[in-house]
Amino acid sequence: MWREYHQATRHSVESLRRSQHVLDWNNMPDPFRHYEGVPVLDLPAGPPPPSIPALQVLSGIKGQVETTEGAPFLSQLLFYSAAISAAKIVPSTGYKYALRVNPSSGNLHPTEFHFVTRGLKNWPDGLYHYRVSSHMAEQRATGFFEIPGEQNTVPLLFVMTSIAWREVWKYGNRAYRYCLLDIGHAWQALAAAALAIGCQAHAFGCFADDEVSSRCGFAQDEWPMLLIELRGAIPAAEPATRTPSWFGGEPNRLSERTGSYPLIDSIHSATKRLVEMPVQGGPPAGVVPSGGARLPEPAASAAAFGDVARRRRSALDFIGGESSMTLSELSAILQAASGSLASDFSSGSFLRMYLYVHRVEGLEPGLYRYWPGESAVERIRSGDQRVAAAGLSLGQDLAGNACVALSITGDLERAARLHGDRGYRYVHFEAGAVGHRMYLAAGALGLGATGIGAFFDERAHQYLELETGEGQVVYHFAIGYPVPDPRLSAVD
Ligand SMILES: Cc1cc2nc3c(=O)[nH]c(=O)nc-3n(C[C@H](O)[C@H](O)[C@H](O)COP(=O)(O)O)c2cc1C
């Protein structure tokens, strides 16, 4: 099924011309979910910013634990991974909208953060939903809460869900891809914040969706996508032993009307099937062809994780012209991108990265393939790539004005051989995760970045000269010097 879905949701000049999709602004889905009628617990305001340098976190180094109680710990974790961090005003209407620590395609935020606590100090055990709009926790159950198929031993377990309708409203059938990429971003936002405060995260993509949904009483429109266990320096007490009391809560309605989206229902159903395959090795070995340039020592930065995470923003466009980034900055960003992802599905990355180098000191403009194991880049095409990068990104100028733009390809065939249709989720989770790591690394170095989900699929394959079995483009990305955005204000 994944092939049919992927094929049907490719962008081409013809598909855009054919598209009848119109945005119904009066029916725009609410980006904030609330479960009404349940106890709502405060997360203390102003949690301290984790001071460990962001680049250290991205290289796998743990930060210090700064809290000894459950509530400030959860507050700090969520404030630096999922909370509101800025606001923008639409000049024509004065309408103010929120931006968050984690990015999202179209700022529509399909991802919801639920979590189960077991033995956090001075915090009642149970199942919670993070109420982003007011930085609070909705208590949906209290007591010892078990998730089917999980070991149920960790003190903190996150269940990330997607509300596809939020993305469908704007992007139609292509929305499922964006939901998956957004989960990848949210995963790494959480994993990085956890590490910055002394915990390690491990993600599980393989679980029985319907059992988890019914156990957690998710609303019909919310689908569980990823479980993330947190271990390490979590302020602990004895977990509860009593069976949980269930409050559940009534999910708020997001739109007046919800359209039907059968293609997305089909791909989602197909990816629910779990295929038990022995995990065989990593990706096919490659040999860096001669002519590859080794990347220099990565640039250093002392920028603290707390600042970098909360100041992360997507650039609307980049300052073109003369301003270049250095090769050692590129080296640091690529190294951060290829840090290992702790999960039950990343058996060697499914991804490859191609770079459209526009302005990087010490690297001729051209199209390059990145070889993470060798920390090298191989030139595939010479010359100016600005028109190509922007053109392939659906004509978005930012991909040409950046210092470097990327096509990230995913080996969807290998993922399907290993995991069936569910592999389709995993490749996109990985791509979003890598994108998030690049956002943070770029921010630590004083650069800006933007994830780009809109690209001409087939044209990009042709341009990259991908052969059968070499994967398909799943994500574009751009890094450079952002143009200032006067509509933006920070939220503390
Ligand atoms: C998966 C994904 C795809 C995106 N695609 C695009 C895109 O094609 N063009 C663009 O300008 N921004 C794109 N963005 C950036 C979002 O518009 C941005 O994250 C959102 O407006 C929220 O802003 P923030 O990142 O500053 O919080 C994308 C972001 C994500 C996570």
Coordinates of C-alpha atoms and ligand atoms in Angstrom, one line a residue:
M1 CA 0.0 0.0 0.0
W2 CA 2.8 2.4 0.8
R3 CA 3.8 2.5 -2.9
E4 CA 0.3 3.5 -4.0
Y5 CA 0.1 6.2 -1.3
H6 CA 3.5 7.6 -2.0
Q7 CA 3.0 7.6 -5.8
A8 CA -0.5 9.2 -5.4
T9 CA 0.8 12.0 -3.3
R10 CA 3.8 13.0 -5.4
H11 CA 3.9 16.7 -6.3
S12 CA 4.4 17.4 -10.0
V13 CA 3.5 20.5 -12.1
E14 CA 0.5 18.6 -13.4
S15 CA -0.7 17.5 -10.0
L16 CA -0.6 21.0 -8.7
R17 CA -2.4 22.3 -11.8
R18 CA -5.1 19.6 -11.3
S19 CA -5.5 20.2 -7.6
Q20 CA -8.9 21.6 -6.6
H21 CA -7.9 22.0 -3.0
V22 CA -9.1 25.3 -1.5
L23 CA -8.5 26.4 2.0
D24 CA -11.7 26.8 4.1
W25 CA -10.5 29.3 6.6
N26 CA -13.7 29.2 8.5
N27 CA -13.2 25.6 9.2
M28 CA -9.5 25.7 10.1
P29 CA -8.8 23.1 12.8
D30 CA -7.9 24.2 16.3
P31 CA -4.1 23.6 16.8
F32 CA -4.7 22.9 20.5
R33 CA -6.4 19.8 21.9
H34 CA -7.9 19.8 25.3
Y35 CA -9.4 16.9 27.2
E36 CA -12.2 18.6 29.1
G37 CA -13.7 17.6 32.4
V38 CA -10.5 16.1 34.0
P39 CA -8.2 17.4 36.8
V40 CA -5.6 19.8 35.4
L41 CA -2.3 19.9 37.1
D42 CA 0.0 22.9 37.1
L43 CA 3.5 22.7 35.7
P44 CA 5.6 25.3 37.5
A45 CA 6.3 28.4 35.5
G46 CA 9.8 29.5 34.5
P47 CA 11.7 26.2 34.5
P48 CA 15.4 26.8 34.4
P49 CA 17.1 26.7 31.0
P50 CA 19.4 23.7 30.6
S51 CA 22.8 25.2 30.3
I52 CA 24.7 22.4 28.6
P53 CA 25.8 23.5 25.1
A54 CA 23.3 22.3 22.5
L55 CA 26.1 20.8 20.3
Q56 CA 27.2 18.7 23.2
V57 CA 23.6 17.4 23.6
L58 CA 23.5 16.6 19.9
S59 CA 26.8 14.6 20.3
G60 CA 25.2 12.5 23.0
I61 CA 26.5 14.1 26.2
K62 CA 24.1 14.3 29.1
G63 CA 23.3 17.5 31.0
Q64 CA 22.9 18.0 34.7
V65 CA 19.7 17.2 36.6
E66 CA 18.5 20.5 38.0
T67 CA 15.2 19.5 39.7
T68 CA 14.5 17.0 42.5
E69 CA 10.7 16.9 42.2
G70 CA 8.3 15.5 39.6
A71 CA 6.4 18.7 38.7
P72 CA 9.4 20.9 38.0
F73 CA 11.1 18.1 36.1
L74 CA 8.1 17.6 33.8
S75 CA 7.8 21.3 33.4
Q76 CA 11.4 21.7 32.4
L77 CA 11.2 18.7 30.0
L78 CA 8.1 20.0 28.2
F79 CA 9.0 23.7 28.2
Y80 CA 12.2 22.8 26.2
S81 CA 10.6 20.3 23.9
A82 CA 6.9 21.1 23.2
A83 CA 5.8 24.4 24.7
I84 CA 4.8 27.7 23.1
S85 CA 8.0 29.7 22.5
A86 CA 7.0 32.6 20.3
A87 CA 4.0 34.5 18.8
K88 CA 3.4 36.1 15.4
I89 CA 1.0 38.7 14.4
V90 CA -0.7 38.9 11.0
P91 CA -0.3 42.6 10.1
S92 CA -3.5 42.8 8.0
T93 CA -5.8 41.4 10.7
G94 CA -3.9 41.8 14.0
Y95 CA -4.6 38.0 14.6
K96 CA -1.9 36.6 16.9
Y97 CA -0.9 33.0 16.7
A98 CA 1.5 30.8 18.7
L99 CA 4.7 29.0 17.6
R100 CA 6.3 26.2 19.5
V101 CA 9.6 24.6 20.4
N102 CA 8.9 21.8 17.9
P103 CA 8.3 22.9 14.3
S104 CA 5.3 21.7 12.2
S105 CA 4.4 21.7 8.6
G106 CA 2.1 24.7 8.1
N107 CA 2.3 25.4 11.9
L108 CA -0.7 23.1 12.1
H109 CA 0.8 20.8 14.8
P110 CA -0.8 17.4 14.3
T111 CA 1.3 15.9 17.1
E112 CA 0.0 15.6 20.7
F113 CA 2.1 14.6 23.7
H114 CA 0.6 12.1 26.1
F115 CA 2.6 10.6 29.0
V116 CA 2.4 7.9 31.6
T117 CA 4.2 8.5 35.0
R118 CA 5.2 5.8 37.4
G119 CA 6.9 6.9 40.6
L120 CA 7.8 10.5 39.9
K121 CA 8.5 12.3 43.2
N122 CA 5.5 14.2 44.5
W123 CA 3.6 13.7 41.3
P124 CA 0.5 11.4 41.1
D125 CA 1.1 8.3 38.9
G126 CA -1.2 8.1 35.9
L127 CA -1.9 9.0 32.3
Y128 CA -1.6 12.6 31.2
H129 CA -2.1 14.8 28.2
Y130 CA 0.1 17.9 27.8
R131 CA -2.1 21.0 27.5
V132 CA 0.3 23.1 25.3
S133 CA -1.9 26.2 25.3
S134 CA -1.4 26.8 29.1
H135 CA 1.6 24.5 29.9
M136 CA -0.4 22.2 32.1
A137 CA -1.0 18.5 32.4
E138 CA -4.5 17.0 32.0
Q139 CA -4.8 14.0 34.3
R140 CA -6.7 11.4 32.3
A141 CA -6.2 8.5 34.8
T142 CA -4.4 8.1 38.2
G143 CA -2.7 5.0 39.6
F144 CA -0.5 2.4 38.0
F145 CA -1.2 2.8 34.2
E146 CA 0.0 0.1 31.8
I147 CA 0.4 0.4 28.1
P148 CA -0.2 -2.9 26.2
G149 CA 2.9 -4.5 24.9
E150 CA 5.2 -2.2 26.8
Q151 CA 7.5 -3.4 29.7
N152 CA 5.7 -0.9 32.0
T153 CA 8.8 -0.5 34.2
V154 CA 10.0 3.0 33.1
P155 CA 9.1 6.0 35.3
L156 CA 8.1 8.1 32.3
L157 CA 6.7 7.0 29.0
F158 CA 5.5 9.3 26.2
V159 CA 2.8 8.3 23.7
M160 CA 2.9 10.7 20.7
T161 CA -0.2 10.8 18.6
S162 CA -1.1 12.5 15.3
I163 CA -4.3 14.2 14.4
A164 CA -4.2 13.9 10.6
W165 CA -7.2 16.1 10.0
R166 CA -5.2 19.2 11.1
E167 CA -2.8 18.6 8.2
V168 CA -5.4 17.2 5.8
W169 CA -7.3 20.5 6.0
K170 CA -4.4 22.3 4.3
Y171 CA -2.4 19.6 2.5
G172 CA -5.0 17.0 1.4
N173 CA -3.7 13.5 0.8
R174 CA 0.0 14.5 1.2
A175 CA -0.8 15.2 4.8
Y176 CA 0.1 11.8 6.1
R177 CA 3.7 12.3 5.1
Y178 CA 3.8 15.6 7.1
C179 CA 2.3 14.0 10.2
L180 CA 5.1 11.4 10.1
L181 CA 7.8 14.0 9.6
D182 CA 6.4 16.1 12.4
I183 CA 6.5 13.1 14.7
G184 CA 10.2 12.7 13.9
H185 CA 10.8 16.4 14.9
A186 CA 8.8 16.0 18.1
W187 CA 10.7 12.8 18.9
Q188 CA 14.0 14.6 18.7
A189 CA 12.8 17.7 20.4
L190 CA 11.8 15.5 23.4
A191 CA 14.9 13.3 23.2
A192 CA 17.3 16.3 23.1
A193 CA 15.5 18.1 26.0
A194 CA 15.6 14.8 28.0
L195 CA 19.3 14.4 27.4
A196 CA 20.0 18.0 28.3
I197 CA 18.5 17.3 31.8
G198 CA 20.1 14.0 32.3
C199 CA 17.8 11.3 30.8
Q200 CA 18.0 9.1 27.8
A201 CA 15.1 8.5 25.4
H202 CA 14.4 5.3 23.5
A203 CA 11.6 5.2 20.9
F204 CA 9.4 2.3 19.9
G205 CA 7.6 2.3 16.6
C206 CA 6.4 -1.3 16.9
F207 CA 3.3 -1.6 19.1
A208 CA -0.3 -2.6 18.6
D209 CA -2.0 0.7 17.6
D210 CA -5.6 -0.2 18.3
E211 CA -4.8 -1.7 21.7
V212 CA -2.8 1.4 22.7
S213 CA -5.6 3.7 21.4
S214 CA -8.3 1.9 23.3
R215 CA -6.2 1.6 26.5
C216 CA -5.5 5.4 26.4
G217 CA -9.0 6.3 25.3
F218 CA -7.7 8.5 22.5
A219 CA -10.3 10.5 20.5
Q220 CA -11.3 8.9 17.2
D221 CA -9.2 11.5 15.3
E222 CA -6.0 10.9 17.3
W223 CA -3.7 8.1 16.2
P224 CA -0.8 6.7 18.4
M225 CA 2.4 6.9 16.3
L226 CA 5.5 6.6 18.6
L227 CA 6.2 5.4 22.2
I228 CA 9.2 7.0 23.9
E229 CA 10.6 5.7 27.1
L230 CA 12.7 8.0 29.3
R231 CA 15.2 6.6 31.7
G232 CA 18.0 8.1 33.8
A233 CA 18.0 11.0 36.3
I234 CA 14.3 11.3 36.9
P235 CA 13.3 12.4 40.4
A236 CA 11.9 9.1 41.6
A237 CA 9.6 7.7 44.4
E238 CA 7.8 4.3 44.8
P239 CA 5.4 3.8 41.9
A240 CA 1.7 3.4 42.8
T241 CA 0.4 -0.2 43.0
R242 CA -3.3 0.5 42.9
T243 CA -5.3 0.0 39.7
P244 CA -5.9 3.2 37.9
S245 CA -9.0 5.4 38.2
W246 CA -10.1 6.5 34.8
F247 CA -11.3 10.1 34.1
G248 CA -10.7 10.1 30.3
G249 CA -12.1 13.5 29.5
E250 CA -14.0 14.8 26.6
P251 CA -11.7 15.9 23.6
N252 CA -12.5 19.3 22.2
R253 CA -13.9 19.5 18.7
L254 CA -11.3 20.9 16.4
S255 CA -13.4 22.0 13.4
E256 CA -17.1 22.5 12.6
R257 CA -16.8 20.0 9.9
T258 CA -14.2 17.2 9.2
G259 CA -13.8 16.0 5.7
S260 CA -13.3 12.4 4.8
Y261 CA -9.8 11.3 3.7
P262 CA -10.0 7.6 2.5
L263 CA -6.5 7.5 1.1
I264 CA -5.0 8.6 4.4
D265 CA -7.3 6.1 6.3
S266 CA -5.9 3.4 3.9
I267 CA -2.2 4.1 4.4
H268 CA -2.7 4.5 8.1
S269 CA -4.5 1.1 8.3
A270 CA -1.8 -0.5 6.2
T271 CA 0.9 0.8 8.4
K272 CA -0.8 -0.5 11.5
R273 CA 0.1 -4.1 10.5
L274 CA 3.2 -5.3 12.4
V275 CA 5.6 -7.5 10.5
E276 CA 7.9 -9.6 12.5
M277 CA 11.1 -9.8 10.4
P278 CA 14.5 -10.6 11.7
V279 CA 16.4 -7.3 11.5
Q280 CA 19.2 -7.8 9.0
G281 CA 22.2 -5.5 9.1
G282 CA 22.3 -1.9 8.1
P283 CA 22.0 -0.2 4.7
P284 CA 24.0 -1.6 1.8
A285 CA 27.6 -0.7 2.2
G286 CA 28.9 2.2 0.0
V287 CA 32.3 3.1 -1.1
V288 CA 33.2 6.8 -1.2
P289 CA 34.3 7.3 -4.8
S290 CA 37.5 9.1 -5.4
G291 CA 37.1 12.9 -5.6
G292 CA 35.3 13.0 -2.2
A293 CA 36.3 15.9 0.1
R294 CA 36.8 15.1 3.8
L295 CA 35.0 17.4 6.1
P296 CA 37.1 19.4 8.6
E297 CA 36.7 19.4 12.4
P298 CA 33.2 20.5 13.3
A299 CA 32.8 24.1 14.4
A300 CA 32.3 24.6 18.2
S301 CA 29.6 26.6 19.9
A302 CA 28.9 27.2 23.6
A303 CA 25.3 28.2 22.9
A304 CA 23.2 26.7 25.8
F305 CA 20.6 24.1 24.9
G306 CA 17.8 26.0 26.7
D307 CA 18.3 29.1 24.5
V308 CA 18.8 27.2 21.3
A309 CA 15.7 25.0 21.8
R310 CA 13.4 27.9 22.6
R311 CA 14.8 30.3 20.0
R312 CA 14.5 27.7 17.2
R313 CA 12.5 29.1 14.4
S314 CA 11.9 28.3 10.7
A315 CA 13.4 31.0 8.4
L316 CA 10.8 32.4 6.1
D317 CA 13.6 33.1 3.6
F318 CA 17.4 33.5 3.7
I319 CA 19.6 36.4 3.0
G320 CA 21.1 35.5 -0.4
G321 CA 24.0 37.3 -1.9
E322 CA 27.5 37.1 -0.4
S323 CA 27.1 35.8 3.1
S324 CA 28.7 32.3 3.4
M325 CA 28.8 29.7 6.1
T326 CA 32.0 27.9 6.8
L327 CA 32.8 24.3 6.0
S328 CA 33.4 23.6 9.7
E329 CA 29.9 24.8 10.4
L330 CA 28.5 22.5 7.8
S331 CA 30.6 19.7 9.2
A332 CA 29.1 20.4 12.7
I333 CA 25.5 20.4 11.3
L334 CA 26.0 17.2 9.4
Q335 CA 27.7 15.5 12.3
A336 CA 24.7 16.4 14.5
A337 CA 22.3 15.2 11.8
S338 CA 24.0 11.8 11.8
G339 CA 24.0 11.2 15.5
S340 CA 22.5 7.8 16.4
L341 CA 18.8 7.6 17.0
A342 CA 17.8 5.3 19.8
S343 CA 14.8 3.3 18.6
D344 CA 13.6 -0.2 17.7
F345 CA 13.6 0.6 14.0
S346 CA 16.8 2.5 13.2
S347 CA 18.8 -0.5 12.1
G348 CA 21.3 1.7 10.4
S349 CA 19.8 4.8 8.8
F350 CA 17.3 4.5 5.9
L351 CA 18.4 7.9 4.8
R352 CA 20.9 9.6 2.5
M353 CA 21.6 13.2 2.3
Y354 CA 22.3 15.3 -0.9
L355 CA 23.6 18.8 -0.5
Y356 CA 23.0 21.7 -2.9
V357 CA 26.0 23.8 -1.9
H358 CA 25.4 27.5 -2.7
R359 CA 27.7 29.4 -0.4
V360 CA 30.0 27.3 1.9
E361 CA 33.6 28.7 2.3
G362 CA 36.0 26.1 1.0
L363 CA 33.5 24.0 -1.0
E364 CA 32.8 24.8 -4.7
P365 CA 29.1 25.3 -5.5
G366 CA 27.7 22.0 -6.6
L367 CA 25.6 19.0 -5.8
Y368 CA 27.2 16.7 -3.2
R369 CA 26.3 13.4 -1.5
Y370 CA 27.2 13.2 2.2
W371 CA 29.0 10.1 3.5
P372 CA 28.5 10.1 7.3
G373 CA 30.7 7.2 8.1
E374 CA 33.6 8.8 6.3
S375 CA 32.7 12.3 7.3
A376 CA 33.1 13.2 3.6
V377 CA 31.2 14.7 0.7
E378 CA 31.3 13.5 -2.9
R379 CA 30.6 15.9 -5.7
I380 CA 28.0 14.7 -8.1
R381 CA 27.4 17.9 -10.2
S382 CA 29.4 21.1 -10.4
G383 CA 28.2 24.6 -10.7
D384 CA 25.5 26.9 -9.4
Q385 CA 22.6 24.9 -7.8
R386 CA 20.4 27.8 -6.7
V387 CA 17.8 27.6 -9.4
A388 CA 17.7 23.8 -9.2
A389 CA 17.3 23.7 -5.4
A390 CA 14.5 26.3 -5.4
G391 CA 12.8 24.8 -8.5
L392 CA 12.8 21.3 -7.0
S393 CA 11.4 22.7 -3.7
L394 CA 8.2 23.7 -5.5
G395 CA 9.7 27.1 -6.5
Q396 CA 10.3 28.2 -2.9
D397 CA 13.1 30.8 -3.1
L398 CA 14.4 30.0 0.4
A399 CA 16.0 26.8 -1.0
G400 CA 18.0 28.9 -3.4
N401 CA 18.8 31.8 -1.0
A402 CA 20.1 29.4 1.7
C403 CA 23.8 28.7 2.0
V404 CA 23.0 25.0 1.5
A405 CA 19.9 23.1 0.7
L406 CA 19.3 19.4 1.1
S407 CA 17.4 16.6 -0.4
I408 CA 17.0 13.7 2.1
T409 CA 16.2 10.4 0.5
G410 CA 14.8 7.4 2.2
D411 CA 15.2 3.7 1.3
L412 CA 11.5 3.0 1.4
E413 CA 12.0 -0.4 -0.3
R414 CA 14.4 -1.6 2.4
A415 CA 12.2 -0.3 5.1
A416 CA 9.2 -2.2 3.6
R417 CA 11.3 -5.4 3.3
L418 CA 12.2 -5.1 7.0
H419 CA 8.9 -3.8 8.5
G420 CA 6.2 -4.1 5.8
D421 CA 4.1 -1.0 5.3
R422 CA 5.0 0.2 8.8
G423 CA 8.5 0.9 7.4
Y424 CA 6.9 3.9 5.6
R425 CA 6.4 5.5 9.0
Y426 CA 9.9 4.8 10.2
V427 CA 11.7 6.3 7.2
H428 CA 9.7 9.6 7.7
F429 CA 10.2 9.5 11.5
E430 CA 14.0 9.3 10.8
A431 CA 13.9 12.1 8.2
G432 CA 12.0 14.4 10.6
A433 CA 14.4 13.5 13.4
V434 CA 17.4 14.3 11.3
G435 CA 15.8 17.6 10.3
H436 CA 15.2 18.5 13.9
R437 CA 18.8 17.8 14.8
M438 CA 19.9 20.1 12.0
Y439 CA 17.5 22.9 13.2
L440 CA 19.2 22.7 16.6
A441 CA 22.8 22.5 15.3
A442 CA 22.2 25.4 12.9
G443 CA 20.7 27.5 15.7
A444 CA 23.6 26.7 18.0
L445 CA 25.9 28.2 15.3
G446 CA 23.9 31.3 14.8
L447 CA 22.4 30.1 11.5
G448 CA 18.7 29.5 10.6
A449 CA 17.0 26.6 9.0
T450 CA 13.7 25.5 7.5
G451 CA 12.2 22.1 6.9
I452 CA 10.7 21.8 3.4
G453 CA 8.0 19.2 2.9
A454 CA 6.9 20.5 -0.5
F455 CA 9.1 19.3 -3.4
F456 CA 8.7 17.9 -6.9
D457 CA 9.3 14.2 -6.2
E458 CA 10.0 12.8 -9.6
R459 CA 12.0 15.8 -10.8
A460 CA 14.2 15.6 -7.7
H461 CA 14.8 11.9 -8.3
Q462 CA 15.8 12.7 -11.9
Y463 CA 18.1 15.5 -10.8
L464 CA 19.8 13.4 -8.2
E465 CA 20.1 10.6 -10.8
L466 CA 18.7 8.1 -8.3
E467 CA 18.6 4.6 -9.7
T468 CA 16.0 2.0 -8.7
G469 CA 16.8 0.8 -5.2
E470 CA 18.6 4.1 -4.3
G471 CA 15.6 5.5 -2.4
Q472 CA 13.2 8.3 -2.9
V473 CA 13.2 11.9 -1.7
V474 CA 11.3 12.2 1.5
Y475 CA 12.3 15.7 2.8
H476 CA 14.0 18.9 1.8
F477 CA 15.8 21.2 4.1
A478 CA 17.6 24.6 3.9
I479 CA 20.2 26.3 6.1
G480 CA 21.6 29.8 5.9
Y481 CA 21.2 33.3 7.3
P482 CA 17.5 34.0 8.0
V483 CA 15.9 37.3 6.9
P484 CA 14.5 39.1 10.0
D485 CA 10.8 38.5 10.6
P486 CA 9.3 41.7 12.2
R487 CA 6.0 39.9 13.0
L488 CA 7.8 37.6 15.6
S489 CA 7.9 38.1 19.4
A490 CA 9.4 35.7 22.0
V491 CA 7.2 34.2 24.7
D492 CA 8.9 33.5 28.1
Ligands
LIG1 C1 7.7 18.6 8.0 C2 7.8 20.0 7.8 C3 7.6 20.5 6.5 C4 7.7 21.9 6.3 N1 7.6 22.4 5.0 C5 7.8 23.7 4.7 C6 7.8 24.2 3.4 O1 7.6 23.5 2.4 N2 8.1 25.5 3.2 C7 8.3 26.4 4.3 O2 8.5 27.6 4.1 N3 8.3 25.9 5.6 C8 8.1 24.6 5.8 N4 8.1 24.2 7.1 C9 8.3 25.1 8.2 C10 7.0 25.3 8.9 O3 6.2 26.2 8.1 C11 7.2 25.9 10.3 O4 7.8 24.9 11.1 C12 5.9 26.4 11.0 O5 5.4 27.5 10.3 C13 6.2 26.8 12.4 O6 7.2 27.7 12.5 P1 8.5 27.5 13.4 O7 9.2 26.3 12.8 O8 9.2 28.8 13.4 O9 8.0 27.1 14.8 C14 8.0 22.8 7.4 C15 8.2 22.3 8.6 C16 8.1 20.9 8.9 C17 8.3 20.4 10.2

